[in-house]
CSV table of N, CA and C in Angstrom, one decimal:
chain,number,residue,atom,x,y,z
A,50,MET,N,11.0,16.6,-17.6
A,50,MET,CA,11.8,15.6,-16.9
A,50,MET,C,11.9,14.3,-17.7
A,51,ALA,N,13.0,13.7,-17.8
A,51,ALA,CA,13.1,12.5,-18.6
A,51,ALA,C,12.6,11.3,-17.8
A,52,TYR,N,12.2,10.3,-18.6
A,52,TYR,CA,11.7,9.1,-18.0
A,52,TYR,C,12.9,8.4,-17.3
A,53,SER,N,12.7,7.8,-16.1
A,53,SER,CA,13.7,7.1,-15.4
A,53,SER,C,13.2,5.6,-15.2
A,54,GLU,N,14.0,4.7,-15.5
A,54,GLU,CA,13.7,3.3,-15.3
A,54,GLU,C,13.4,2.9,-13.9
A,55,ASN,N,13.9,3.7,-12.9
A,55,ASN,CA,13.8,3.4,-11.5
A,55,ASN,C,12.6,4.1,-10.9
A,56,ASN,N,11.8,4.9,-11.7
A,56,ASN,CA,10.7,5.7,-11.1
A,56,ASN,C,9.5,4.8,-11.1
A,57,PRO,N,8.9,4.7,-9.9
A,57,PRO,CA,7.6,3.9,-9.8
A,57,PRO,C,6.4,4.6,-10.4
A,58,ILE,N,6.6,5.9,-10.6
A,58,ILE,CA,5.6,6.7,-11.3
A,58,ILE,C,6.1,7.0,-12.7
A,59,ARG,N,5.6,6.2,-13.7
A,59,ARG,CA,6.1,6.3,-15.0
A,59,ARG,C,5.6,7.6,-15.7
A,60,SER,N,4.3,7.9,-15.4
A,60,SER,CA,3.8,9.2,-16.0
A,60,SER,C,2.5,9.6,-15.3
A,61,VAL,N,2.2,10.9,-15.4
A,61,VAL,CA,1.0,11.6,-14.9
A,61,VAL,C,0.4,12.3,-16.1
A,62,ASP,N,-0.8,11.9,-16.5
A,62,ASP,CA,-1.4,12.5,-17.7
A,62,ASP,C,-0.4,12.4,-18.9
A,63,GLY,N,0.3,11.4,-19.0
A,63,GLY,CA,1.2,11.2,-20.1
A,63,GLY,C,2.6,11.9,-20.0
A,64,LYS,N,2.8,12.6,-18.9
A,64,LYS,CA,4.1,13.3,-18.8
A,64,LYS,C,4.9,12.7,-17.6
A,65,SER,N,6.2,12.8,-17.8
A,65,SER,CA,7.1,12.3,-16.7
A,65,SER,C,7.1,13.2,-15.5
A,66,VAL,N,7.4,12.7,-14.4
A,66,VAL,CA,7.5,13.4,-13.1
A,66,VAL,C,8.8,13.0,-12.4
A,67,LYS,N,9.3,13.8,-11.6
A,67,LYS,CA,10.5,13.5,-10.8
A,67,LYS,C,10.2,12.2,-9.9
A,68,CYS,N,11.2,11.4,-9.8
A,68,CYS,CA,11.1,10.1,-9.0
A,68,CYS,C,10.9,10.5,-7.6
A,69,PRO,N,9.8,10.0,-6.9
A,69,PRO,CA,9.6,10.3,-5.5
A,69,PRO,C,10.7,9.7,-4.6
A,70,SER,N,10.9,10.4,-3.5
A,70,SER,CA,11.8,9.8,-2.4
A,70,SER,C,11.2,8.7,-1.7
A,71,SER,N,9.8,8.7,-1.6
A,71,SER,CA,9.1,7.7,-0.9
A,71,SER,C,7.9,7.3,-1.7
A,72,TYR,N,7.6,6.0,-1.8
A,72,TYR,CA,6.5,5.5,-2.6
A,72,TYR,C,5.9,4.4,-1.8
A,73,LEU,N,4.6,4.5,-1.3
A,73,LEU,CA,4.0,3.5,-0.5
A,73,LEU,C,2.7,3.1,-1.3
A,74,TRP,N,2.6,1.9,-1.8
A,74,TRP,CA,1.5,1.4,-2.5
A,74,TRP,C,0.5,0.8,-1.4
A,75,LYS,N,-0.8,1.0,-1.5
A,75,LYS,CA,-1.8,0.5,-0.6
A,75,LYS,C,-2.9,-0.1,-1.4
A,76,LEU,N,-3.6,-1.1,-0.8
A,76,LEU,CA,-4.8,-1.6,-1.3
A,76,LEU,C,-5.9,-1.5,-0.3
A,77,GLU,N,-7.0,-0.8,-0.6
A,77,GLU,CA,-8.0,-0.5,0.4
A,77,GLU,C,-9.3,-1.2,0.0
A,78,ASP,N,-9.9,-1.9,0.9
A,78,ASP,CA,-11.2,-2.5,0.7
A,78,ASP,C,-12.3,-1.5,0.8
A,79,VAL,N,-13.4,-1.7,0.0
A,79,VAL,CA,-14.6,-0.9,0.1
A,79,VAL,C,-15.7,-1.9,0.5
A,80,SER,N,-16.3,-1.6,1.6
A,80,SER,CA,-17.4,-2.5,2.1
A,80,SER,C,-18.8,-1.9,1.9
A,81,ALA,N,-19.7,-2.8,1.8
A,81,ALA,CA,-21.1,-2.4,1.6
A,81,ALA,C,-21.6,-1.5,2.8
A,82,SER,N,-22.6,-0.7,2.6
A,82,SER,CA,-23.0,0.2,3.6
A,82,SER,C,-23.6,-0.5,4.9
A,83,ASP,N,-24.1,-1.8,4.7
A,83,ASP,CA,-24.6,-2.5,5.8
A,83,ASP,C,-23.6,-3.5,6.4
A,84,ALA,N,-22.3,-3.3,6.1
A,84,ALA,CA,-21.2,-4.1,6.7
A,84,ALA,C,-21.0,-3.7,8.1
A,85,GLY,N,-20.4,-4.6,8.9
A,85,GLY,CA,-20.1,-4.3,10.3
A,85,GLY,C,-20.1,-5.6,11.2
A,86,ARG,N,-19.9,-5.3,12.4
A,86,ARG,CA,-19.9,-6.4,13.4
A,86,ARG,C,-21.2,-6.6,14.1
A,87,THR,N,-21.7,-7.8,14.1
A,87,THR,CA,-23.0,-8.1,14.7
A,87,THR,C,-22.8,-8.4,16.2
A,88,GLU,N,-23.9,-8.5,16.9
A,88,GLU,CA,-23.9,-8.7,18.4
A,88,GLU,C,-23.2,-10.0,18.8
A,89,ASP,N,-23.1,-10.9,17.9
A,89,ASP,CA,-22.4,-12.2,18.2
A,89,ASP,C,-20.9,-12.1,18.0
A,90,THR,N,-20.5,-10.9,17.8
A,90,THR,CA,-19.1,-10.5,17.6
A,90,THR,C,-18.5,-10.9,16.2
A,91,MET,N,-19.3,-11.4,15.3
A,91,MET,CA,-18.9,-11.8,14.0
A,91,MET,C,-18.8,-10.6,13.0
A,92,MET,N,-17.7,-10.4,12.3
A,92,MET,CA,-17.5,-9.3,11.4
A,92,MET,C,-18.1,-9.8,10.0
A,93,HIS,N,-18.9,-8.9,9.4
A,93,HIS,CA,-19.5,-9.1,8.1
A,93,HIS,C,-18.9,-8.0,7.2
A,94,LYS,N,-17.8,-8.2,6.6
A,94,LYS,CA,-17.1,-7.2,5.9
A,94,LYS,C,-17.8,-6.8,4.6
A,95,LYS,N,-18.4,-7.7,3.9
A,95,LYS,CA,-19.2,-7.4,2.7
A,95,LYS,C,-18.4,-6.6,1.7
A,96,ARG,N,-17.2,-7.0,1.4
A,96,ARG,CA,-16.4,-6.2,0.4
A,96,ARG,C,-17.1,-6.2,-0.9
A,97,ILE,N,-17.2,-5.0,-1.4
A,97,ILE,CA,-17.8,-4.8,-2.7
A,97,ILE,C,-16.8,-4.3,-3.8
A,98,GLY,N,-15.6,-4.0,-3.3
A,98,GLY,CA,-14.6,-3.5,-4.2
A,98,GLY,C,-13.3,-3.2,-3.5
A,99,GLN,N,-12.3,-2.9,-4.3
A,99,GLN,CA,-11.0,-2.5,-3.8
A,99,GLN,C,-10.4,-1.3,-4.6
A,100,LEU,N,-9.7,-0.5,-3.9
A,100,LEU,CA,-9.1,0.7,-4.5
A,100,LEU,C,-7.6,0.7,-4.2
A,101,VAL,N,-6.8,1.2,-5.1
A,101,VAL,CA,-5.4,1.4,-4.9
A,101,VAL,C,-5.2,2.8,-4.4
A,102,GLY,N,-4.3,2.9,-3.4
A,102,GLY,CA,-3.9,4.2,-2.8
A,102,GLY,C,-2.4,4.2,-2.9
A,103,ILE,N,-1.8,5.4,-3.1
A,103,ILE,CA,-0.4,5.6,-3.2
A,103,ILE,C,0.0,6.8,-2.4
A,104,GLU,N,0.9,6.6,-1.4
A,104,GLU,CA,1.4,7.7,-0.7
A,104,GLU,C,2.8,8.1,-1.3
A,105,LEU,N,2.9,9.4,-1.6
A,105,LEU,CA,4.1,9.9,-2.3
A,105,LEU,C,4.7,11.1,-1.5
A,106,SER,N,6.1,11.1,-1.5
A,106,SER,CA,6.8,12.3,-1.0
A,106,SER,C,8.1,12.5,-1.7
A,107,TRP,N,8.5,13.7,-1.8
A,107,TRP,CA,9.8,14.1,-2.4
A,107,TRP,C,10.5,14.9,-1.3
A,108,GLN,N,11.7,14.6,-1.0
A,108,GLN,CA,12.5,15.2,0.1
A,108,GLN,C,13.5,16.2,-0.4
A,109,ASN,N,13.7,17.3,0.4
A,109,ASN,CA,14.8,18.3,0.1
A,109,ASN,C,14.9,18.7,-1.3
A,110,ILE,N,13.8,19.4,-1.8
A,110,ILE,CA,13.8,19.8,-3.2
A,110,ILE,C,13.6,21.3,-3.3
A,111,PRO,N,14.1,21.9,-4.5
A,111,PRO,CA,14.0,23.3,-4.7
A,111,PRO,C,12.6,23.7,-5.1
A,112,THR,N,12.4,25.0,-5.0
A,112,THR,CA,11.0,25.5,-5.3
A,112,THR,C,10.6,25.2,-6.7
A,113,SER,N,11.4,25.2,-7.7
A,113,SER,CA,11.0,24.9,-9.1
A,113,SER,C,10.5,23.5,-9.2
A,114,GLU,N,11.1,22.5,-8.5
A,114,GLU,CA,10.7,21.2,-8.6
A,114,GLU,C,9.4,20.9,-7.8
A,115,VAL,N,9.3,21.6,-6.6
A,115,VAL,CA,8.0,21.5,-5.8
A,115,VAL,C,6.9,22.0,-6.7
A,116,SER,N,7.1,23.2,-7.4
A,116,SER,CA,6.1,23.7,-8.2
A,116,SER,C,5.7,22.8,-9.4
A,117,ALA,N,6.6,22.2,-10.0
A,117,ALA,CA,6.4,21.3,-11.1
A,117,ALA,C,5.6,20.0,-10.6
A,118,ILE,N,5.9,19.5,-9.5
A,118,ILE,CA,5.2,18.4,-8.9
A,118,ILE,C,3.8,18.7,-8.6
A,119,LEU,N,3.6,19.8,-7.9
A,119,LEU,CA,2.2,20.3,-7.5
A,119,LEU,C,1.4,20.5,-8.7
A,120,LYS,N,1.9,21.1,-9.7
A,120,LYS,CA,1.2,21.4,-11.0
A,120,LYS,C,0.8,20.1,-11.7
A,121,ALA,N,1.7,19.1,-11.7
A,121,ALA,CA,1.4,17.9,-12.4
A,121,ALA,C,0.3,17.1,-11.8
A,122,PHE,N,0.2,17.2,-10.4
A,122,PHE,CA,-0.8,16.5,-9.7
A,122,PHE,C,-2.0,17.4,-9.3
A,123,ASN,N,-2.2,18.5,-9.9
A,123,ASN,CA,-3.2,19.5,-9.5
A,123,ASN,C,-4.6,19.2,-10.2
A,124,PRO,N,-4.7,18.7,-11.4
A,124,PRO,CA,-6.0,18.5,-11.9
A,124,PRO,C,-6.9,17.7,-11.0
A,125,GLU,N,-8.2,17.9,-11.1
A,125,GLU,CA,-9.2,17.2,-10.3
A,125,GLU,C,-9.0,15.6,-10.4
A,126,TYR,N,-8.8,15.1,-11.6
A,126,TYR,CA,-8.6,13.7,-11.8
A,126,TYR,C,-7.4,13.6,-12.8
A,127,ILE,N,-6.5,12.6,-12.5
A,127,ILE,CA,-5.3,12.4,-13.3
A,127,ILE,C,-5.2,10.9,-13.7
A,128,LYS,N,-4.6,10.7,-14.8
A,128,LYS,CA,-4.3,9.3,-15.2
A,128,LYS,C,-2.8,9.1,-14.8
A,129,VAL,N,-2.6,8.1,-14.0
A,129,VAL,CA,-1.2,7.8,-13.5
A,129,VAL,C,-0.8,6.4,-13.9
A,130,CYS,N,0.4,6.3,-14.5
A,130,CYS,CA,1.0,5.0,-14.8
A,130,CYS,C,2.0,4.7,-13.7
A,131,TYR,N,1.7,3.7,-12.9
A,131,TYR,CA,2.5,3.4,-11.7
A,131,TYR,C,2.8,2.0,-11.6
A,132,LEU,N,3.8,1.7,-10.8
A,132,LEU,CA,4.2,0.3,-10.5
A,132,LEU,C,3.2,-0.3,-9.4
A,133,ASP,N,2.4,-1.3,-9.8
A,133,ASP,CA,1.4,-1.9,-8.9
A,133,ASP,C,2.1,-3.1,-8.3
A,134,ALA,N,2.1,-3.1,-6.9
A,134,ALA,CA,2.7,-4.2,-6.2
A,134,ALA,C,2.0,-5.5,-6.4
A,135,MET,N,0.7,-5.5,-6.4
A,135,MET,CA,0.0,-6.8,-6.5
A,135,MET,C,0.0,-7.4,-7.9
A,136,GLN,N,-0.1,-6.5,-8.9
A,136,GLN,CA,0.0,-7.0,-10.3
A,136,GLN,C,1.4,-7.2,-10.8
A,137,GLY,N,2.4,-6.6,-10.1
A,137,GLY,CA,3.8,-6.9,-10.5
A,137,GLY,C,4.2,-6.2,-11.8
A,138,LYS,N,3.5,-5.2,-12.1
A,138,LYS,CA,3.9,-4.5,-13.4
A,138,LYS,C,3.3,-3.0,-13.3
A,139,TYR,N,3.7,-2.2,-14.3
A,139,TYR,CA,3.1,-0.9,-14.5
A,139,TYR,C,1.7,-1.0,-15.0
A,140,VAL,N,0.8,-0.2,-14.4
A,140,VAL,CA,-0.6,-0.1,-14.9
A,140,VAL,C,-1.0,1.3,-14.8
A,141,THR,N,-2.0,1.6,-15.6
A,141,THR,CA,-2.5,3.0,-15.6
A,141,THR,C,-4.0,3.0,-15.1
A,142,SER,N,-4.2,4.0,-14.2
A,142,SER,CA,-5.5,4.1,-13.6
A,142,SER,C,-5.8,5.6,-13.3
A,143,GLU,N,-7.1,5.9,-13.1
A,143,GLU,CA,-7.4,7.3,-12.8
A,143,GLU,C,-7.5,7.5,-11.3
A,144,PHE,N,-6.9,8.6,-10.9
A,144,PHE,CA,-6.8,8.9,-9.4
A,144,PHE,C,-7.2,10.4,-9.2
A,145,TYR,N,-7.5,10.6,-7.9
A,145,TYR,CA,-7.6,12.0,-7.4
A,145,TYR,C,-6.6,12.2,-6.3
A,146,VAL,N,-6.3,13.4,-6.0
A,146,VAL,CA,-5.2,13.7,-5.0
A,146,VAL,C,-5.8,14.2,-3.7
A,147,GLY,N,-5.3,13.6,-2.6
A,147,GLY,CA,-5.7,14.1,-1.3
A,147,GLY,C,-5.0,15.4,-1.0
A,148,ASN,N,-5.1,15.8,0.3
A,148,ASN,CA,-4.5,17.1,0.7
A,148,ASN,C,-3.0,17.1,0.5
A,149,ARG,N,-2.4,18.2,0.1
A,149,ARG,CA,-1.0,18.3,-0.2
A,149,ARG,C,-0.3,19.2,0.9
A,150,SER,N,0.9,18.9,1.2
A,150,SER,CA,1.7,19.7,2.1
A,150,SER,C,3.1,19.8,1.6
A,151,ALA,N,3.7,21.0,1.9
A,151,ALA,CA,5.1,21.3,1.5
A,151,ALA,C,5.7,22.2,2.6
A,152,PRO,N,6.3,21.7,3.6
A,152,PRO,CA,6.9,22.5,4.6
A,152,PRO,C,8.2,23.1,4.1
A,153,MET,N,8.4,24.4,4.4
A,153,MET,CA,9.6,25.1,3.9
A,153,MET,C,10.8,24.6,4.8
A,154,TYR,N,12.0,24.5,4.2
A,154,TYR,CA,13.2,24.2,4.9
A,154,TYR,C,14.1,25.4,5.0
A,155,ASN,N,14.3,26.1,3.9
A,155,ASN,CA,15.2,27.2,3.9
A,155,ASN,C,14.8,28.2,2.8
A,156,ALA,N,14.1,29.2,3.2
A,156,ALA,CA,13.6,30.2,2.2
A,156,ALA,C,14.7,30.9,1.4
A,157,ALA,N,15.8,31.2,2.1
A,157,ALA,CA,17.0,31.9,1.4
A,157,ALA,C,17.5,31.0,0.3
A,158,LYS,N,17.6,29.7,0.5
A,158,LYS,CA,18.1,28.8,-0.5
A,158,LYS,C,17.0,28.3,-1.4
A,159,GLY,N,15.7,28.6,-1.1
A,159,GLY,CA,14.6,28.1,-1.9
A,159,GLY,C,14.5,26.5,-1.8
A,160,LEU,N,14.8,26.0,-0.6
A,160,LEU,CA,14.6,24.5,-0.4
A,160,LEU,C,13.5,24.2,0.4
A,161,TRP,N,12.8,23.2,0.1
A,161,TRP,CA,11.6,22.7,0.8
A,161,TRP,C,12.0,21.4,1.5
A,162,GLN,N,11.5,21.2,2.7
A,162,GLN,CA,11.8,19.9,3.4
A,162,GLN,C,11.2,18.8,2.6
A,163,ASN,N,10.0,18.9,2.2
A,163,ASN,CA,9.4,17.9,1.4
A,163,ASN,C,8.1,18.4,0.8
A,164,VAL,N,7.5,17.6,-0.2
A,164,VAL,CA,6.2,17.8,-0.6
A,164,VAL,C,5.6,16.4,-0.6
A,165,SER,N,4.4,16.3,0.0
A,165,SER,CA,3.8,15.0,0.1
A,165,SER,C,2.3,15.0,-0.1
A,166,PHE,N,1.7,13.9,-0.5
A,166,PHE,CA,0.3,13.7,-0.7
A,166,PHE,C,0.0,12.3,-1.0
A,167,ASN,N,-1.3,12.0,-1.0
A,167,ASN,CA,-1.8,10.6,-1.3
A,167,ASN,C,-2.6,10.7,-2.6
A,168,LEU,N,-2.5,9.6,-3.4
A,168,LEU,CA,-3.3,9.4,-4.6
A,168,LEU,C,-4.3,8.3,-4.2
A,169,ILE,N,-5.6,8.5,-4.6
A,169,ILE,CA,-6.6,7.6,-4.3
A,169,ILE,C,-7.3,7.2,-5.6
A,170,GLU,N,-7.4,6.0,-5.9
A,170,GLU,CA,-8.0,5.5,-7.2
A,170,GLU,C,-9.4,5.9,-7.2
A,171,ARG,N,-9.9,6.5,-8.4
A,171,ARG,CA,-11.2,7.0,-8.5
A,171,ARG,C,-12.3,5.9,-8.5
A,172,SER,N,-12.0,4.9,-9.2
A,172,SER,CA,-13.0,3.8,-9.3
A,172,SER,C,-12.2,2.4,-9.2
A,173,GLY,N,-12.7,1.6,-8.3
A,173,GLY,CA,-12.1,0.4,-8.0
A,173,GLY,C,-12.6,-0.8,-8.8
A,174,VAL,N,-12.2,-2.0,-8.4
A,174,VAL,CA,-12.7,-3.2,-9.0
A,174,VAL,C,-13.3,-4.1,-7.9
């Protein structure tokens, strides 16, 4: 697949992927193990880091494209060059992939309703 200027996922392990139909960037806080709310109702968040998460989905796609997407994101860890909302530019980081789903739309036509999953940054800052 050719690189697209409009694709928020520039590459996965150095290779182009189809532009997703939906791209949701998230920033997740990681708190210390002793974080929490005390009896005086005060929250002690104790943030020790932050991780980027990305929710992706591709809609109404043929079996060959579903297969290519799932294979590209199948390794245990992947390097993804993505558009980071907070940094305002493309950055590369290592991610792992959450559970994947791909509901069938029409088996006779080989069309899938969507394929979707989350990317979770392996190591935060």
